[in-house]
Amino acid sequence: MRILMFGRGVIASVTGSALAGAGHDVEFYVRPGRAASYGDELGLDIVDTRRPRRDQRVRQTWSPRYREDLPEAGDVDLIVVSLPHHSIPGAIEALSTRLGDATLVMLSNMWDEPLDVIAPLPPEQVVWGIPPAGGGFDQAGRLQATLLSTVALGRLGARQTDRELAVREVFSQAGFGVREQPDIRGWYFVHTVTDASLYSQALQHGTMADLIGNTAALREAMLVGRELLPVVAARGVDLSRHRSSTSAFRLPSRLVAAGFALANSKIPFVRRAFETHDDPAAEEPRAVCRDVLAEAQRLGVPTPRLAAAAEGFVRGPNA
Ligand SMILES: NC(=O)C1=CN([C@@H]2O[C@H](COP(=O)(O)OP(=O)(O)OC[C@H]3O[C@@H](n4cnc5c(N)ncnc54)[C@H](OP(=O)(O)O)[C@@H]3O)[C@@H](O)[C@H]2O)C=CC1
Ligand SMILES: CC(C)(CO)C(=O)C(=O)O
C-alpha cells in the first residue's frame, strides 16, 4: 500500500518505520526545504514490543523517503496524521483538496471535537486511532522510542467501515495486535487532560525530564488530573467507560505519585518516555495546558491547581 506519513515527527517516524518494515511503500510529507535538513539517514533506537522480549531493543539506521509536495488525488492510498493537536487544523486544511480517495488515519491526541477538526474532509474517509508509540528525538536527532504491540482504533459513527477494516489489515500485517477502543472521543479527551496534568508540572520545573523521580511534582500532577476529570465529564464523556485510564487520579495521590516516581526513574522504557521530552521550548506542552484551561473556563469548571500553574504555560517559551 502507498502510505504517506504527514510530517516526520516522533510517532510518524516510528510508525512509518514499522509499516515500511512490513513492505509498504512509505513516504513522509515534510514542509518545503525540510527534507535536506533531515539528511539521508535516521538513527532508530526502538524498544519494539511486537518482538519477543529478548529481541526488543532494535538499533538501526533507516533511510526514510521524503516528499515536499502534497499528494495529488490518486497518489497515495493511506495518509497517516500524527501531530500535536494545535497543528492538526493546518494539516487538515492543506489536505482538504488533496485527499482524493485516500483514507486518512488520525493517530494524534485530540482536544477539539474530532468531527469539527476534520470538517473540511469527508468524515467517511477518516479512520480514528491512538498513537501506537511514545518517545522523542535525542540531541543527535536519533529516535528513541517504544513501539507498542497493539494499535487501538475506534469509531465516531456506529458502523464499521471497509476503510477501517483495511486499516486494521495494514496494522496486523505489520505485526500489531489491533483492538477496539469503544469510546475513542472520550479516550482522546481523557488522554489530553492526563498530558495537561503532567505538562502543567513539567513546565513548572523545566520539562518532563525533570519529573523523573520527583514525587512532589507528580503528586501535584495527579491532583491537577483529578480536578480536570469534571471538565471531560462536562463535555459529555461517560467516565465510567474510562475507569482504568483515570484510576491514577482517583486513587490516593501520595501513593500513586510514589509509584510513578519509582517507575519513571527505574523502569527503562518509562524513564525514556520522560527523558526524551526534554525540550524546554516545545510548544505542545504549553498548547495542551492552555487549551485545557480555556475549555475548563468556558464550561465553568473550577480548576484552581491548573490555573495556579498557568505562569508556566500562558506565555511562549522565550517570554
Ligand atoms: N511523542 C510521544 O511520546 C507521544 C505523542 N503522542 C501524540 O502523538 C501526536 C504526534 O506527536 P509527536 O510525534 O510527538 O509530534 P512531533 O512534534 O514529534 O511531530 C510533529 C511533526 O509534524 C510536522 N508538522 C506539523 N505541522 C505540519 C505541517 N503543516 N506540514 C508539515 N509538517 C508538519 C512537524 O514538522 P516541523 O518540525 O517542520 O514543524 C513535526 O515533524 C501528538 O498528538 C502527541 O500528543 C501520543 C503519545 C506519545
Ligand atoms: C505526555 C506523554 C509523554 C505521556 O507519557 C505523551 O506524550 C503522551 O502520552 O501523550
Short mmCIF file of C-alpha atoms and ligand atoms in Angstrom, two decimals:
data_model
loop_
_atom_site.label_atom_id
_atom_site.label_comp_id
_atom_site.label_asym_id
_atom_site.label_seq_id
_atom_site.Cartn_x
_atom_site.Cartn_y
_atom_site.Cartn_z
CA MET A 1 0.00 0.00 0.00
CA ARG A 2 1.20 3.57 -0.73
CA ILE A 3 1.32 5.30 2.64
CA LEU A 4 2.07 8.95 3.30
CA MET A 5 3.09 9.95 6.80
CA PHE A 6 2.22 13.63 7.34
CA GLY A 7 5.28 15.24 8.93
CA ARG A 8 8.35 13.49 10.30
CA GLY A 9 7.61 13.68 13.98
CA VAL A 10 8.22 11.04 16.63
CA ILE A 11 5.07 8.96 16.18
CA ALA A 12 5.03 9.34 12.38
CA SER A 13 8.66 8.17 12.17
CA VAL A 14 8.38 5.14 14.43
CA THR A 15 5.03 4.08 12.98
CA GLY A 16 6.27 4.71 9.44
CA SER A 17 9.34 2.57 10.04
CA ALA A 18 7.13 -0.30 11.25
CA LEU A 19 4.84 -0.02 8.22
CA ALA A 20 7.80 0.19 5.83
CA GLY A 21 9.27 -2.88 7.55
CA ALA A 22 6.09 -4.74 6.60
CA GLY A 23 6.71 -3.98 2.93
CA HIS A 24 4.51 -0.92 2.45
CA ASP A 25 5.59 1.95 0.25
CA VAL A 26 6.08 4.65 2.90
CA GLU A 27 6.87 8.32 2.24
CA PHE A 28 6.98 11.32 4.57
CA TYR A 29 5.45 14.65 3.62
CA VAL A 30 7.61 17.42 5.10
CA ARG A 31 7.45 21.17 4.68
CA PRO A 32 9.31 22.56 1.65
CA GLY A 33 13.04 22.79 2.48
CA ARG A 34 12.86 20.38 5.43
CA ALA A 35 13.98 17.16 3.69
CA ALA A 36 17.57 18.38 3.30
CA SER A 37 17.73 19.37 6.96
CA TYR A 38 16.72 15.83 8.00
CA GLY A 39 19.54 14.28 5.94
CA ASP A 40 19.50 10.85 4.31
CA GLU A 41 19.56 8.69 7.41
CA LEU A 42 17.54 8.42 10.58
CA GLY A 43 19.02 6.59 13.54
CA LEU A 44 16.47 4.41 15.31
CA ASP A 45 16.81 3.11 18.85
CA ILE A 46 13.50 1.41 19.44
CA VAL A 47 12.08 -0.88 22.08
CA ASP A 48 9.83 -2.83 19.76
CA THR A 49 7.31 -4.65 21.93
CA ARG A 50 5.93 -6.53 18.92
CA ARG A 51 9.05 -8.69 19.14
CA PRO A 52 9.93 -11.42 21.65
CA ARG A 53 11.22 -9.87 24.89
CA ARG A 54 14.91 -10.70 24.41
CA ASP A 55 14.99 -9.14 20.91
CA GLN A 56 13.03 -6.00 21.65
CA ARG A 57 15.83 -3.43 21.53
CA VAL A 58 16.37 -2.54 17.88
CA ARG A 59 19.14 -0.16 16.91
CA GLN A 60 19.47 0.54 13.23
CA THR A 61 19.80 3.23 10.62
CA TRP A 62 16.97 3.82 8.23
CA SER A 63 16.68 5.96 5.10
CA PRO A 64 13.14 7.39 5.02
CA ARG A 65 11.83 8.76 1.72
CA TYR A 66 10.66 12.35 1.78
CA ARG A 67 8.45 14.45 -0.43
CA GLU A 68 7.87 18.16 -0.07
CA ASP A 69 4.76 18.38 -2.21
CA LEU A 70 1.32 17.41 -1.00
CA PRO A 71 -0.24 14.35 -2.66
CA GLU A 72 -2.29 14.64 -5.81
CA ALA A 73 -5.56 12.73 -5.84
CA GLY A 74 -4.75 9.08 -6.51
CA ASP A 75 -1.09 9.39 -5.44
CA VAL A 76 -1.44 7.53 -2.15
CA ASP A 77 -3.82 5.05 -0.53
CA LEU A 78 -3.38 5.98 3.11
CA ILE A 79 -2.36 9.23 4.82
CA VAL A 80 -1.34 8.98 8.47
CA VAL A 81 -1.69 12.17 10.52
CA SER A 82 0.08 12.17 13.86
CA LEU A 83 0.52 15.76 15.01
CA PRO A 84 0.23 17.83 18.17
CA HIS A 85 -3.42 18.89 18.44
CA HIS A 86 -2.68 22.53 17.68
CA SER A 87 -1.02 21.60 14.35
CA ILE A 88 -3.86 19.43 13.09
CA PRO A 89 -6.16 22.15 11.66
CA GLY A 90 -3.36 23.40 9.35
CA ALA A 91 -2.71 19.86 8.12
CA ILE A 92 -6.39 19.16 7.51
CA GLU A 93 -6.77 22.42 5.62
CA ALA A 94 -3.78 21.54 3.45
CA LEU A 95 -5.17 18.07 2.74
CA SER A 96 -8.75 19.18 2.13
CA THR A 97 -8.28 19.42 -1.63
CA ARG A 98 -5.67 16.65 -1.86
CA LEU A 99 -7.21 13.64 -0.21
CA GLY A 100 -8.74 12.14 -3.35
CA ASP A 101 -9.96 8.65 -2.47
CA ALA A 102 -7.24 8.07 0.13
CA THR A 103 -8.09 7.05 3.68
CA LEU A 104 -6.81 9.38 6.39
CA VAL A 105 -5.77 7.65 9.62
CA MET A 106 -5.73 10.01 12.57
CA LEU A 107 -3.15 8.86 15.13
CA SER A 108 -2.98 12.07 17.16
CA ASN A 109 -4.04 13.16 20.60
CA MET A 110 -7.13 15.33 20.17
CA TRP A 111 -8.71 18.02 22.32
CA ASP A 112 -11.05 19.81 19.94
CA GLU A 113 -14.16 17.93 18.81
CA PRO A 114 -12.74 15.33 16.39
CA LEU A 115 -15.51 15.74 13.81
CA ASP A 116 -15.13 19.54 13.85
CA VAL A 117 -11.39 19.20 13.34
CA ILE A 118 -11.79 17.11 10.20
CA ALA A 119 -14.84 19.08 8.94
CA PRO A 120 -13.14 20.03 5.63
CA LEU A 121 -12.82 16.29 4.78
CA PRO A 122 -15.47 13.66 4.06
CA PRO A 123 -15.83 12.02 7.52
CA GLU A 124 -16.31 8.56 5.99
CA GLN A 125 -12.72 8.72 4.71
CA VAL A 126 -11.26 9.15 8.20
CA VAL A 127 -10.29 6.28 10.49
CA TRP A 128 -9.63 7.11 14.15
CA GLY A 129 -6.81 5.63 16.19
CA ILE A 130 -4.46 6.12 19.10
CA PRO A 131 -0.71 6.72 18.67
CA PRO A 132 0.94 3.27 18.98
CA ALA A 133 4.25 4.54 20.35
CA GLY A 134 5.97 7.05 22.59
CA GLY A 135 9.37 8.68 22.71
CA GLY A 136 11.40 11.53 21.30
CA PHE A 137 14.49 12.53 19.39
CA ASP A 138 17.75 12.76 21.34
CA GLN A 139 20.31 15.55 20.96
CA ALA A 140 21.86 13.75 17.98
CA GLY A 141 18.48 13.52 16.21
CA ARG A 142 18.28 9.79 16.88
CA LEU A 143 14.79 8.49 17.50
CA GLN A 144 14.47 6.94 20.97
CA ALA A 145 11.07 5.33 21.13
CA THR A 146 8.94 2.49 22.38
CA LEU A 147 6.68 0.85 19.83
CA LEU A 148 3.58 -0.71 21.33
CA SER A 149 2.45 -4.17 20.32
CA THR A 150 -1.14 -3.09 19.71
CA VAL A 151 -2.87 -0.32 17.85
CA ALA A 152 -6.23 0.85 19.17
CA LEU A 153 -8.82 2.02 16.66
CA GLY A 154 -12.22 3.45 17.45
CA ARG A 155 -15.30 4.75 15.76
CA LEU A 156 -17.19 8.02 15.87
CA GLY A 157 -20.00 6.63 13.74
CA ALA A 158 -21.87 3.45 14.63
CA ARG A 159 -20.83 1.34 11.68
CA GLN A 160 -17.53 -0.37 10.96
CA THR A 161 -16.43 0.78 7.51
CA ASP A 162 -14.44 -1.02 4.82
CA ARG A 163 -11.77 1.63 5.25
CA GLU A 164 -11.43 0.76 8.93
CA LEU A 165 -11.16 -2.91 8.03
CA ALA A 166 -8.43 -2.09 5.51
CA VAL A 167 -6.51 -0.09 8.14
CA ARG A 168 -6.83 -2.95 10.62
CA GLU A 169 -5.36 -5.23 7.98
CA VAL A 170 -2.41 -2.90 7.34
CA PHE A 171 -1.51 -2.82 11.03
CA SER A 172 -2.00 -6.52 11.63
CA GLN A 173 0.17 -7.35 8.59
CA ALA A 174 2.82 -5.20 10.27
CA GLY A 175 2.68 -7.39 13.37
CA PHE A 176 0.48 -5.22 15.58
CA GLY A 177 -2.45 -6.54 17.52
CA VAL A 178 -5.46 -4.38 16.70
CA ARG A 179 -8.00 -3.64 19.39
CA GLU A 180 -11.15 -1.64 19.52
CA GLN A 181 -11.36 1.45 21.76
CA PRO A 182 -15.10 1.60 22.46
CA ASP A 183 -15.17 5.36 23.22
CA ILE A 184 -12.40 6.96 21.23
CA ARG A 185 -13.69 10.53 21.64
CA GLY A 186 -13.64 10.06 25.42
CA TRP A 187 -10.22 8.44 25.21
CA TYR A 188 -8.78 11.45 23.35
CA PHE A 189 -10.12 13.86 25.96
CA VAL A 190 -9.05 11.76 28.97
CA HIS A 191 -5.60 11.35 27.46
CA THR A 192 -5.26 15.08 26.79
CA VAL A 193 -6.13 16.03 30.37
CA THR A 194 -3.64 13.39 31.54
CA ASP A 195 -1.00 15.12 29.44
CA ALA A 196 -2.12 18.51 30.80
CA SER A 197 -1.71 17.26 34.36
CA LEU A 198 1.89 16.16 33.70
CA TYR A 199 2.84 19.05 31.43
CA SER A 200 1.50 21.63 33.90
CA GLN A 201 4.04 20.40 36.45
CA ALA A 202 6.79 19.71 33.91
CA LEU A 203 6.61 23.37 32.85
CA GLN A 204 6.98 24.48 36.47
CA HIS A 205 10.22 22.53 36.76
CA GLY A 206 11.52 22.71 33.18
CA THR A 207 10.46 19.72 31.12
CA MET A 208 9.03 16.21 31.52
CA ALA A 209 12.59 15.01 32.12
CA ASP A 210 12.50 16.99 35.38
CA LEU A 211 9.61 14.88 36.64
CA ILE A 212 11.79 11.77 36.84
CA GLY A 213 11.80 10.63 40.45
CA ASN A 214 10.07 13.87 41.50
CA THR A 215 7.37 12.57 43.85
CA ALA A 216 6.13 16.00 44.95
CA ALA A 217 5.64 17.26 41.39
CA LEU A 218 4.00 14.00 40.32
CA ARG A 219 1.61 14.21 43.26
CA GLU A 220 0.61 17.72 42.22
CA ALA A 221 0.13 16.41 38.65
CA MET A 222 -2.24 13.73 39.97
CA LEU A 223 -4.23 16.40 41.82
CA VAL A 224 -4.40 18.53 38.67
CA GLY A 225 -5.65 15.47 36.76
CA ARG A 226 -8.30 14.86 39.44
CA GLU A 227 -9.73 18.36 39.04
CA LEU A 228 -9.70 18.01 35.24
CA LEU A 229 -11.89 14.91 35.10
CA PRO A 230 -15.05 17.03 35.60
CA VAL A 231 -14.03 19.03 32.50
CA VAL A 232 -14.08 15.82 30.47
CA ALA A 233 -17.39 14.81 32.06
CA ALA A 234 -18.84 18.25 31.25
CA ARG A 235 -18.06 17.53 27.59
CA GLY A 236 -20.41 14.57 27.78
CA VAL A 237 -17.88 11.78 28.31
CA ASP A 238 -19.06 8.90 30.49
CA LEU A 239 -16.03 8.47 32.75
CA SER A 240 -17.23 5.06 33.91
CA ARG A 241 -16.05 3.86 30.47
CA HIS A 242 -12.51 5.05 31.28
CA ARG A 243 -12.02 3.65 34.76
CA SER A 244 -8.55 2.21 34.28
CA SER A 245 -7.09 5.22 32.48
CA THR A 246 -8.42 7.59 35.16
CA SER A 247 -7.61 5.45 38.20
CA ALA A 248 -4.32 7.29 38.85
CA PHE A 249 -6.36 10.43 39.54
CA ARG A 250 -8.87 8.75 41.80
CA LEU A 251 -6.50 6.68 43.99
CA PRO A 252 -4.62 8.30 46.90
CA SER A 253 -2.30 10.81 45.24
CA ARG A 254 0.68 10.20 47.57
CA LEU A 255 0.63 6.50 46.77
CA VAL A 256 0.26 6.99 43.02
CA ALA A 257 3.00 9.64 42.94
CA ALA A 258 5.42 7.40 44.85
CA GLY A 259 4.77 4.51 42.44
CA PHE A 260 5.02 6.77 39.42
CA ALA A 261 8.33 8.30 40.62
CA LEU A 262 9.73 4.82 41.14
CA ALA A 263 8.55 3.72 37.69
CA ASN A 264 9.89 6.72 35.82
CA SER A 265 13.28 6.50 37.47
CA LYS A 266 13.77 2.71 37.48
CA ILE A 267 11.83 1.21 34.55
CA PRO A 268 13.93 1.94 31.45
CA PHE A 269 11.14 2.44 28.90
CA VAL A 270 9.08 4.64 31.23
CA ARG A 271 12.19 6.66 32.09
CA ARG A 272 12.93 7.08 28.40
CA ALA A 273 9.44 8.45 27.71
CA PHE A 274 10.18 11.25 30.17
CA GLU A 275 13.86 11.73 29.31
CA THR A 276 13.15 12.32 25.65
CA HIS A 277 10.63 15.09 26.38
CA ASP A 278 13.41 17.46 27.35
CA ASP A 279 12.95 20.44 25.05
CA PRO A 280 12.16 23.47 27.21
CA ALA A 281 10.98 25.38 24.12
CA ALA A 282 8.46 22.74 22.93
CA GLU A 283 5.11 24.26 22.05
CA GLU A 284 2.87 21.21 22.55
CA PRO A 285 3.01 21.13 26.40
CA ARG A 286 2.03 24.80 26.55
CA ALA A 287 -0.71 24.45 23.95
CA VAL A 288 -2.20 21.42 25.75
CA CYS A 289 -2.31 23.23 29.13
CA ARG A 290 -3.59 26.49 27.64
CA ASP A 291 -6.37 24.83 25.66
CA VAL A 292 -7.49 22.59 28.52
CA LEU A 293 -7.61 25.57 30.90
CA ALA A 294 -9.55 27.64 28.35
CA GLU A 295 -12.11 24.85 27.95
CA ALA A 296 -12.49 24.45 31.74
CA GLN A 297 -13.13 28.18 31.98
CA ARG A 298 -15.61 28.10 29.09
CA LEU A 299 -17.52 25.29 30.79
CA GLY A 300 -17.35 26.97 34.21
CA VAL A 301 -15.48 24.05 35.81
CA PRO A 302 -13.12 25.29 38.55
CA THR A 303 -9.52 24.10 38.04
CA PRO A 304 -7.54 26.10 40.63
CA ARG A 305 -4.47 23.85 40.52
CA LEU A 306 -4.10 24.10 36.73
CA ALA A 307 -4.74 27.86 36.93
CA ALA A 308 -2.03 28.15 39.61
CA ALA A 309 0.45 26.58 37.18
CA ALA A 310 -0.52 28.96 34.35
CA GLU A 311 2.63 31.05 34.72
CA GLY A 312 4.47 28.12 33.12
CA PHE A 313 2.32 27.96 30.00
CA VAL A 314 0.41 31.16 29.25
CA ARG A 315 3.44 32.76 27.65
CA GLY A 316 5.68 31.38 24.92
CA PRO A 317 8.93 29.60 25.86
CA ASN A 318 11.07 32.70 25.33
CA ALA A 319 8.81 35.18 27.15
N1 LIG B 1 5.84 11.66 21.32
C1 LIG B 1 5.18 10.88 22.17
O1 LIG B 1 5.77 10.24 23.06
C2 LIG B 1 3.70 10.74 22.10
C3 LIG B 1 2.95 11.55 21.28
N2 LIG B 1 1.60 11.40 21.25
C4 LIG B 1 0.78 12.25 20.39
O2 LIG B 1 1.05 11.93 19.02
C5 LIG B 1 0.92 13.08 18.20
C6 LIG B 1 2.22 13.32 17.45
O3 LIG B 1 3.22 13.61 18.41
P1 LIG B 1 4.76 13.65 18.04
O4 LIG B 1 5.06 12.63 17.02
O5 LIG B 1 5.49 13.64 19.33
O6 LIG B 1 4.88 15.09 17.38
P2 LIG B 1 6.20 15.83 16.88
O7 LIG B 1 6.16 17.21 17.43
O8 LIG B 1 7.38 14.98 17.09
O9 LIG B 1 5.97 15.90 15.31
C7 LIG B 1 5.16 16.75 14.64
C8 LIG B 1 5.68 16.77 13.21
O10 LIG B 1 4.69 17.29 12.37
C9 LIG B 1 5.25 18.23 11.49
N3 LIG B 1 4.23 19.17 11.07
C10 LIG B 1 3.36 19.88 11.84
N4 LIG B 1 2.56 20.63 11.07
C11 LIG B 1 2.94 20.40 9.79
C12 LIG B 1 2.51 20.89 8.53
N5 LIG B 1 1.50 21.77 8.42
N6 LIG B 1 3.14 20.45 7.42
C13 LIG B 1 4.14 19.57 7.51
N7 LIG B 1 4.60 19.06 8.67
C14 LIG B 1 4.01 19.48 9.79
C15 LIG B 1 6.37 18.85 12.28
O11 LIG B 1 7.29 19.37 11.38
P3 LIG B 1 8.16 20.69 11.69
O12 LIG B 1 9.27 20.22 12.58
O13 LIG B 1 8.58 21.12 10.34
O14 LIG B 1 7.23 21.65 12.39
C16 LIG B 1 6.91 17.63 13.03
O15 LIG B 1 7.81 16.91 12.24
C17 LIG B 1 0.54 14.21 19.14
O16 LIG B 1 -0.85 14.33 19.14
C18 LIG B 1 1.05 13.74 20.50
O17 LIG B 1 0.34 14.31 21.56
C19 LIG B 1 0.97 10.42 21.97
C20 LIG B 1 1.68 9.57 22.75
C21 LIG B 1 3.10 9.70 22.94
C1 LIG B 2 2.97 13.19 27.90
C2 LIG B 2 3.39 11.87 27.27
C3 LIG B 2 4.88 11.82 27.15
C4 LIG B 2 2.93 10.76 28.20
O1 LIG B 2 3.95 9.96 28.62
C5 LIG B 2 2.81 11.80 25.91
O2 LIG B 2 3.38 12.33 25.00
C6 LIG B 2 1.53 11.17 25.66
O3 LIG B 2 1.31 10.02 26.05
O4 LIG B 2 0.73 11.82 25.00
#
